Amino acid sequence: AAVLASPGGRVAFTTDSYVVDPIFFPGGNIGDLAVNGTVNDLAMAGARPLYLSVGLILEEGLPISELEQVLDSMKAAAMAADVRIVTGDTKVVPRGKGDKIFINTAGIGVFEHDREILGSSARPGDQILVSGTLGDHGMAVLAGREGLELQSPIESDSAPLNFMVADLLRELGDALHVLRDPTRGGVATTLKEIAMQSDVDLTLEETDLPVSDAVRGACAILGLDPLFVANEGKLLAFVAPQQADAALAIMRRHRAGRQAAIIGEVTGQSAGKVFLRTAIGGLRAIEMLAGEQLPRIC
């Protein structure tokens, strides 16, 4: 057990498990993903991440070189996010009873403000921002899993977002209403959840959605919609309209936010509907992703 100084005040506590297949993919591996994912879960609550625990389940026969690479990535990711891995455990299961390596990380963070950043706090008029291009992680993992040879390589966006969030909290104050990271189910599913929790309607602008040409092309070939593809280093923010441009500038100061964009707004208090205004001017209703579009994506 780790014995730690009490941070005082409110704390955030989260846990997540990672079973991504393959464990190495363009732009990252299961190790940095397990650190960044839990760091970002804490950050989306408005907390400053401090400590992580790590649980490893290893399949008999996993090459030591692969385990070392994963652990090195976890160390580098923790240092980049300024968090400490303070306790851990390892178990080994017989060959064929696992799939190389599964990781659980739990995290503790501290609140340095008295605000609550909740999915139920979106308000009519709020501008919706995303911190970068959509679908990079999901398509990178799929390409690695299926051995797809794409003309333009796609890399995972796995990255810590806690420093970006700290700046948004400090500089926007009460104008920042909602933070979420659009992981499984992508931006569309996350926005639908927020709309339902807040009892508001949202309208997105298709022409404002930042999607790389590589992801757009790969999705077209595979019949996928980038709105529903997982991200691991992006955030959605709902911001009071008078502070939207300031929020955009804050995001773009960070490497993970250089392609940030305003993609829509909260259009009214209603029944949790989400619409996409298409490039030709029509309105398309957006629903939550049904089932697993891409299983074992994180």
CSV table of C-alpha atoms in Angstrom, one decimal:
chain,number,residue,atom,x,y,z
A,1,ALA,CA,0.0,0.0,0.0
A,2,ALA,CA,1.2,3.5,-0.8
A,3,VAL,CA,1.2,5.9,2.2
A,4,LEU,CA,0.5,9.4,0.9
A,5,ALA,CA,0.1,12.9,2.3
A,6,SER,CA,-3.6,13.9,2.3
A,7,PRO,CA,-4.2,16.6,-0.3
A,8,GLY,CA,-7.1,18.1,1.7
A,9,GLY,CA,-10.4,19.2,0.4
A,10,ARG,CA,-12.4,17.3,-2.3
A,11,VAL,CA,-10.7,14.5,-4.2
A,12,ALA,CA,-11.6,12.7,-7.4
A,13,PHE,CA,-11.0,9.0,-7.7
A,14,THR,CA,-11.4,7.0,-10.9
A,15,THR,CA,-10.4,3.6,-12.4
A,16,ASP,CA,-10.3,2.1,-15.9
A,17,SER,CA,-9.1,-1.1,-17.5
A,18,TYR,CA,-7.3,-1.3,-20.9
A,19,VAL,CA,-7.5,-4.3,-23.2
A,20,VAL,CA,-6.7,-2.7,-26.5
A,21,ASP,CA,-5.8,-5.0,-29.4
A,22,PRO,CA,-3.1,-4.8,-30.7
A,23,ILE,CA,-1.1,-3.7,-27.7
A,24,PHE,CA,1.2,-1.7,-30.0
A,25,PHE,CA,-0.4,0.6,-32.5
A,26,PRO,CA,0.7,3.6,-34.6
A,27,GLY,CA,1.4,6.4,-32.2
A,28,GLY,CA,1.4,4.5,-28.9
A,29,ASN,CA,0.8,1.4,-27.0
A,30,ILE,CA,-1.4,0.0,-24.1
A,31,GLY,CA,1.0,1.5,-21.6
A,32,ASP,CA,0.8,5.2,-22.4
A,33,LEU,CA,-2.9,4.7,-23.2
A,34,ALA,CA,-3.5,3.4,-19.6
A,35,VAL,CA,-1.8,6.4,-18.0
A,36,ASN,CA,-3.3,9.0,-20.3
A,37,GLY,CA,-6.8,7.6,-20.1
A,38,THR,CA,-7.0,7.7,-16.4
A,39,VAL,CA,-5.2,11.1,-16.2
A,40,ASN,CA,-7.8,12.5,-18.6
A,41,ASP,CA,-10.7,11.0,-16.6
A,42,LEU,CA,-9.6,13.0,-13.6
A,43,ALA,CA,-9.0,16.1,-15.6
A,44,MET,CA,-12.5,16.0,-17.2
A,45,ALA,CA,-13.9,16.2,-13.7
A,46,GLY,CA,-11.9,19.3,-13.1
A,47,ALA,CA,-9.4,17.7,-10.8
A,48,ARG,CA,-5.6,17.9,-10.9
A,49,PRO,CA,-4.3,14.3,-11.3
A,50,LEU,CA,-1.7,13.3,-8.6
A,51,TYR,CA,-1.4,9.6,-8.1
A,52,LEU,CA,-1.9,6.4,-10.1
A,53,SER,CA,-2.0,2.7,-9.3
A,54,VAL,CA,-1.2,0.1,-11.9
A,55,GLY,CA,-2.5,-3.5,-12.1
A,56,LEU,CA,-1.0,-5.8,-14.7
A,57,ILE,CA,-2.5,-9.1,-15.9
A,58,LEU,CA,0.1,-10.8,-18.1
A,59,GLU,CA,-0.4,-13.9,-20.3
A,60,GLU,CA,2.3,-16.5,-19.9
A,61,GLY,CA,4.7,-16.2,-22.8
A,62,LEU,CA,4.6,-12.4,-23.2
A,63,PRO,CA,8.1,-11.4,-24.3
A,64,ILE,CA,10.0,-9.5,-21.7
A,65,SER,CA,11.1,-7.0,-24.3
A,66,GLU,CA,7.4,-6.1,-25.0
A,67,LEU,CA,6.7,-5.8,-21.3
A,68,GLU,CA,9.7,-3.5,-20.8
A,69,GLN,CA,8.5,-1.4,-23.8
A,70,VAL,CA,5.0,-1.0,-22.2
A,71,LEU,CA,6.4,-0.1,-18.8
A,72,ASP,CA,8.8,2.4,-20.3
A,73,SER,CA,5.9,4.0,-22.0
A,74,MET,CA,3.9,4.2,-18.8
A,75,LYS,CA,6.9,5.9,-17.0
A,76,ALA,CA,7.3,8.4,-19.8
A,77,ALA,CA,3.5,9.1,-19.9
A,78,ALA,CA,3.4,9.6,-16.1
A,79,MET,CA,6.3,12.0,-16.2
A,80,ALA,CA,4.7,14.0,-19.1
A,81,ALA,CA,1.5,14.3,-17.2
A,82,ASP,CA,3.3,15.1,-13.9
A,83,VAL,CA,1.7,12.2,-12.0
A,84,ARG,CA,3.3,9.6,-9.8
A,85,ILE,CA,2.7,5.8,-10.1
A,86,VAL,CA,2.7,5.0,-6.4
A,87,THR,CA,1.5,1.4,-6.1
A,88,GLY,CA,0.9,-1.7,-8.3
A,89,ASP,CA,0.4,-5.4,-8.7
A,90,THR,CA,1.2,-8.0,-11.3
A,91,LYS,CA,-0.5,-11.4,-12.0
A,92,VAL,CA,0.3,-14.0,-14.6
A,93,VAL,CA,-2.4,-16.2,-16.2
A,94,PRO,CA,-1.7,-19.4,-18.3
A,95,ARG,CA,-1.1,-19.2,-22.0
A,96,GLY,CA,-4.4,-18.9,-23.8
A,97,LYS,CA,-6.3,-17.5,-20.8
A,98,GLY,CA,-5.5,-13.9,-21.6
A,99,ASP,CA,-4.2,-11.8,-24.6
A,100,LYS,CA,-0.7,-10.7,-23.9
A,101,ILE,CA,-1.4,-7.9,-21.4
A,102,PHE,CA,-4.3,-6.2,-19.7
A,103,ILE,CA,-3.8,-3.1,-17.5
A,104,ASN,CA,-5.9,-1.5,-14.9
A,105,THR,CA,-5.1,2.0,-13.7
A,106,ALA,CA,-6.8,3.9,-10.9
A,107,GLY,CA,-6.2,7.6,-10.2
A,108,ILE,CA,-6.6,10.2,-7.5
A,109,GLY,CA,-6.7,13.9,-8.1
A,110,VAL,CA,-7.4,17.0,-6.1
A,111,PHE,CA,-9.8,19.9,-6.8
A,112,GLU,CA,-8.2,23.3,-6.6
A,113,HIS,CA,-11.5,25.2,-7.1
A,114,ASP,CA,-15.0,24.9,-5.8
A,115,ARG,CA,-16.8,24.4,-9.2
A,116,GLU,CA,-18.4,21.2,-10.4
A,117,ILE,CA,-17.8,20.4,-14.0
A,118,LEU,CA,-20.7,18.1,-14.9
A,119,GLY,CA,-22.3,16.7,-18.0
A,120,SER,CA,-25.6,18.1,-16.8
A,121,SER,CA,-24.3,21.7,-16.8
A,122,ALA,CA,-24.7,22.7,-20.5
A,123,ARG,CA,-26.8,25.8,-21.1
A,124,PRO,CA,-28.6,27.3,-24.0
A,125,GLY,CA,-26.2,29.5,-26.0
A,126,ASP,CA,-23.1,27.5,-25.0
A,127,GLN,CA,-20.5,27.1,-27.7
A,128,ILE,CA,-19.2,23.5,-28.3
A,129,LEU,CA,-15.5,23.2,-28.8
A,130,VAL,CA,-13.3,20.2,-29.6
A,131,SER,CA,-9.6,20.3,-29.1
A,132,GLY,CA,-8.5,18.6,-32.3
A,133,THR,CA,-9.2,16.2,-35.1
A,134,LEU,CA,-11.7,13.4,-34.7
A,135,GLY,CA,-11.3,9.7,-34.9
A,136,ASP,CA,-7.4,9.4,-34.9
A,137,HIS,CA,-7.1,6.8,-32.1
A,138,GLY,CA,-9.8,4.5,-33.3
A,139,MET,CA,-8.6,4.5,-36.9
A,140,ALA,CA,-5.0,4.0,-35.8
A,141,VAL,CA,-5.9,1.0,-33.7
A,142,LEU,CA,-8.0,-0.5,-36.5
A,143,ALA,CA,-5.2,0.0,-39.1
A,144,GLY,CA,-2.8,-1.7,-36.8
A,145,ARG,CA,-5.2,-4.6,-36.0
A,146,GLU,CA,-6.2,-5.3,-39.6
A,147,GLY,CA,-2.8,-4.5,-41.2
A,148,LEU,CA,-4.2,-1.8,-43.4
A,149,GLU,CA,-1.8,-0.1,-45.6
A,150,LEU,CA,-3.0,3.5,-45.8
A,151,GLN,CA,-1.5,6.1,-48.2
A,152,SER,CA,-1.4,8.6,-45.3
A,153,PRO,CA,-0.5,7.0,-42.0
A,154,ILE,CA,-2.8,7.6,-39.0
A,155,GLU,CA,-1.4,7.8,-35.5
A,156,SER,CA,-3.3,7.6,-32.2
A,157,ASP,CA,-3.9,10.9,-30.5
A,158,SER,CA,-3.3,9.4,-27.0
A,159,ALA,CA,-2.0,12.3,-24.8
A,160,PRO,CA,-2.6,13.9,-21.4
A,161,LEU,CA,-5.0,16.8,-21.3
A,162,ASN,CA,-4.6,17.9,-17.7
A,163,PHE,CA,-2.5,20.9,-18.4
A,164,MET,CA,-4.9,22.2,-21.1
A,165,VAL,CA,-7.8,21.7,-18.6
A,166,ALA,CA,-5.9,23.5,-15.9
A,167,ASP,CA,-5.5,26.5,-18.2
A,168,LEU,CA,-9.2,26.4,-19.2
A,169,LEU,CA,-10.3,26.3,-15.6
A,170,ARG,CA,-8.0,29.1,-14.5
A,171,GLU,CA,-8.7,31.5,-17.4
A,172,LEU,CA,-12.3,30.9,-18.1
A,173,GLY,CA,-13.7,30.6,-14.6
A,174,ASP,CA,-17.5,30.1,-14.5
A,175,ALA,CA,-17.7,30.4,-18.3
A,176,LEU,CA,-16.5,26.8,-18.6
A,177,HIS,CA,-19.6,24.6,-18.1
A,178,VAL,CA,-18.8,21.0,-19.3
A,179,LEU,CA,-15.7,19.0,-20.1
A,180,ARG,CA,-15.7,15.5,-21.5
A,181,ASP,CA,-13.2,13.3,-23.4
A,182,PRO,CA,-15.0,11.6,-26.4
A,183,THR,CA,-13.5,8.1,-26.1
A,184,ARG,CA,-15.7,5.0,-26.9
A,185,GLY,CA,-18.5,6.0,-29.2
A,186,GLY,CA,-16.7,9.1,-30.3
A,187,VAL,CA,-17.8,12.7,-30.3
A,188,ALA,CA,-21.4,11.9,-31.4
A,189,THR,CA,-22.1,9.5,-28.5
A,190,THR,CA,-20.5,11.8,-25.9
A,191,LEU,CA,-22.5,14.9,-27.1
A,192,LYS,CA,-25.7,12.9,-27.1
A,193,GLU,CA,-25.0,11.9,-23.5
A,194,ILE,CA,-24.4,15.5,-22.5
A,195,ALA,CA,-27.6,16.7,-24.3
A,196,MET,CA,-29.6,14.1,-22.4
A,197,GLN,CA,-28.0,14.8,-19.0
A,198,SER,CA,-28.5,18.6,-19.5
A,199,ASP,CA,-32.0,18.4,-21.2
A,200,VAL,CA,-30.8,20.6,-24.1
A,201,ASP,CA,-30.6,20.4,-27.8
A,202,LEU,CA,-27.3,20.7,-29.7
A,203,THR,CA,-26.6,21.6,-33.3
A,204,LEU,CA,-23.3,20.7,-34.9
A,205,GLU,CA,-21.9,22.2,-38.1
A,206,GLU,CA,-20.5,19.5,-40.4
A,207,THR,CA,-18.3,22.0,-42.2
A,208,ASP,CA,-16.6,22.9,-38.9
A,209,LEU,CA,-15.7,19.4,-37.8
A,210,PRO,CA,-11.9,18.9,-37.8
A,211,VAL,CA,-11.2,15.6,-39.5
A,212,SER,CA,-7.9,14.7,-41.1
A,213,ASP,CA,-7.9,13.7,-44.8
A,214,ALA,CA,-6.4,10.4,-43.8
A,215,VAL,CA,-9.1,9.6,-41.3
A,216,ARG,CA,-11.8,10.8,-43.6
A,217,GLY,CA,-10.5,8.6,-46.4
A,218,ALA,CA,-10.1,5.5,-44.2
A,219,CYS,CA,-13.6,5.9,-42.8
A,220,ALA,CA,-15.1,6.3,-46.3
A,221,ILE,CA,-13.4,3.0,-47.4
A,222,LEU,CA,-14.5,1.1,-44.2
A,223,GLY,CA,-18.0,2.6,-44.0
A,224,LEU,CA,-17.4,4.4,-40.7
A,225,ASP,CA,-18.4,7.8,-39.5
A,226,PRO,CA,-15.6,9.8,-37.8
A,227,LEU,CA,-18.2,11.3,-35.4
A,228,PHE,CA,-18.5,7.8,-33.8
A,229,VAL,CA,-14.8,6.8,-33.8
A,230,ALA,CA,-12.9,6.8,-30.5
A,231,ASN,CA,-10.5,9.5,-29.5
A,232,GLU,CA,-7.9,9.3,-26.6
A,233,GLY,CA,-6.3,12.7,-26.6
A,234,LYS,CA,-9.2,15.1,-27.3
A,235,LEU,CA,-11.7,16.9,-25.2
A,236,LEU,CA,-15.1,18.6,-25.7
A,237,ALA,CA,-15.8,21.8,-23.9
A,238,PHE,CA,-19.1,23.7,-23.5
A,239,VAL,CA,-18.3,27.4,-22.9
A,240,ALA,CA,-20.4,30.5,-22.5
A,241,PRO,CA,-20.6,32.3,-25.9
A,242,GLN,CA,-18.7,35.4,-24.8
A,243,GLN,CA,-15.7,33.3,-23.9
A,244,ALA,CA,-15.7,30.8,-26.8
A,245,ASP,CA,-12.9,32.6,-28.7
A,246,ALA,CA,-10.8,32.8,-25.5
A,247,ALA,CA,-11.3,29.0,-25.0
A,248,LEU,CA,-10.2,28.3,-28.5
A,249,ALA,CA,-7.0,30.3,-28.1
A,250,ILE,CA,-6.2,28.5,-24.8
A,251,MET,CA,-6.6,25.1,-26.5
A,252,ARG,CA,-4.4,26.1,-29.4
A,253,ARG,CA,-1.6,27.1,-27.1
A,254,HIS,CA,-1.2,23.4,-26.3
A,255,ARG,CA,0.3,20.8,-28.7
A,256,ALA,CA,-2.8,18.6,-28.3
A,257,GLY,CA,-5.1,21.5,-29.2
A,258,ARG,CA,-3.5,23.1,-32.2
A,259,GLN,CA,-6.4,22.0,-34.4
A,260,ALA,CA,-9.1,23.0,-32.0
A,261,ALA,CA,-12.4,24.2,-33.4
A,262,ILE,CA,-15.8,25.5,-32.5
A,263,ILE,CA,-18.1,22.8,-33.9
A,264,GLY,CA,-21.6,23.8,-32.7
A,265,GLU,CA,-23.8,25.3,-30.0
A,266,VAL,CA,-26.5,24.5,-27.5
A,267,THR,CA,-29.6,25.6,-29.4
A,268,GLY,CA,-32.3,25.3,-26.7
A,269,GLN,CA,-33.7,23.7,-23.6
A,270,SER,CA,-35.5,20.6,-24.7
A,271,ALA,CA,-35.4,16.8,-24.8
A,272,GLY,CA,-31.7,16.0,-25.4
A,273,LYS,CA,-31.6,16.0,-29.2
A,274,VAL,CA,-28.5,16.4,-31.3
A,275,PHE,CA,-28.5,17.5,-34.9
A,276,LEU,CA,-25.8,17.9,-37.5
A,277,ARG,CA,-26.3,20.6,-40.1
A,278,THR,CA,-24.8,19.0,-43.2
A,279,ALA,CA,-22.6,20.7,-45.8
A,280,ILE,CA,-25.6,21.0,-48.1
A,281,GLY,CA,-27.8,22.6,-45.4
A,282,GLY,CA,-29.9,19.7,-44.2
A,283,LEU,CA,-30.4,18.6,-40.6
A,284,ARG,CA,-29.4,15.0,-39.6
A,285,ALA,CA,-30.4,13.6,-36.2
A,286,ILE,CA,-27.5,12.1,-34.3
A,287,GLU,CA,-28.1,9.2,-31.9
A,288,MET,CA,-25.8,7.3,-29.6
A,289,LEU,CA,-23.7,4.5,-31.0
A,290,ALA,CA,-25.6,1.2,-30.7
A,291,GLY,CA,-23.2,-1.6,-29.8
A,292,GLU,CA,-19.5,-1.7,-30.2
A,293,GLN,CA,-18.4,-0.3,-33.6
A,294,LEU,CA,-14.8,-1.1,-32.9
A,295,PRO,CA,-14.3,-3.5,-30.0
A,296,ARG,CA,-11.2,-3.4,-27.8
A,297,ILE,CA,-10.3,0.1,-28.9
A,298,CYS,CA,-8.9,1.0,-25.5
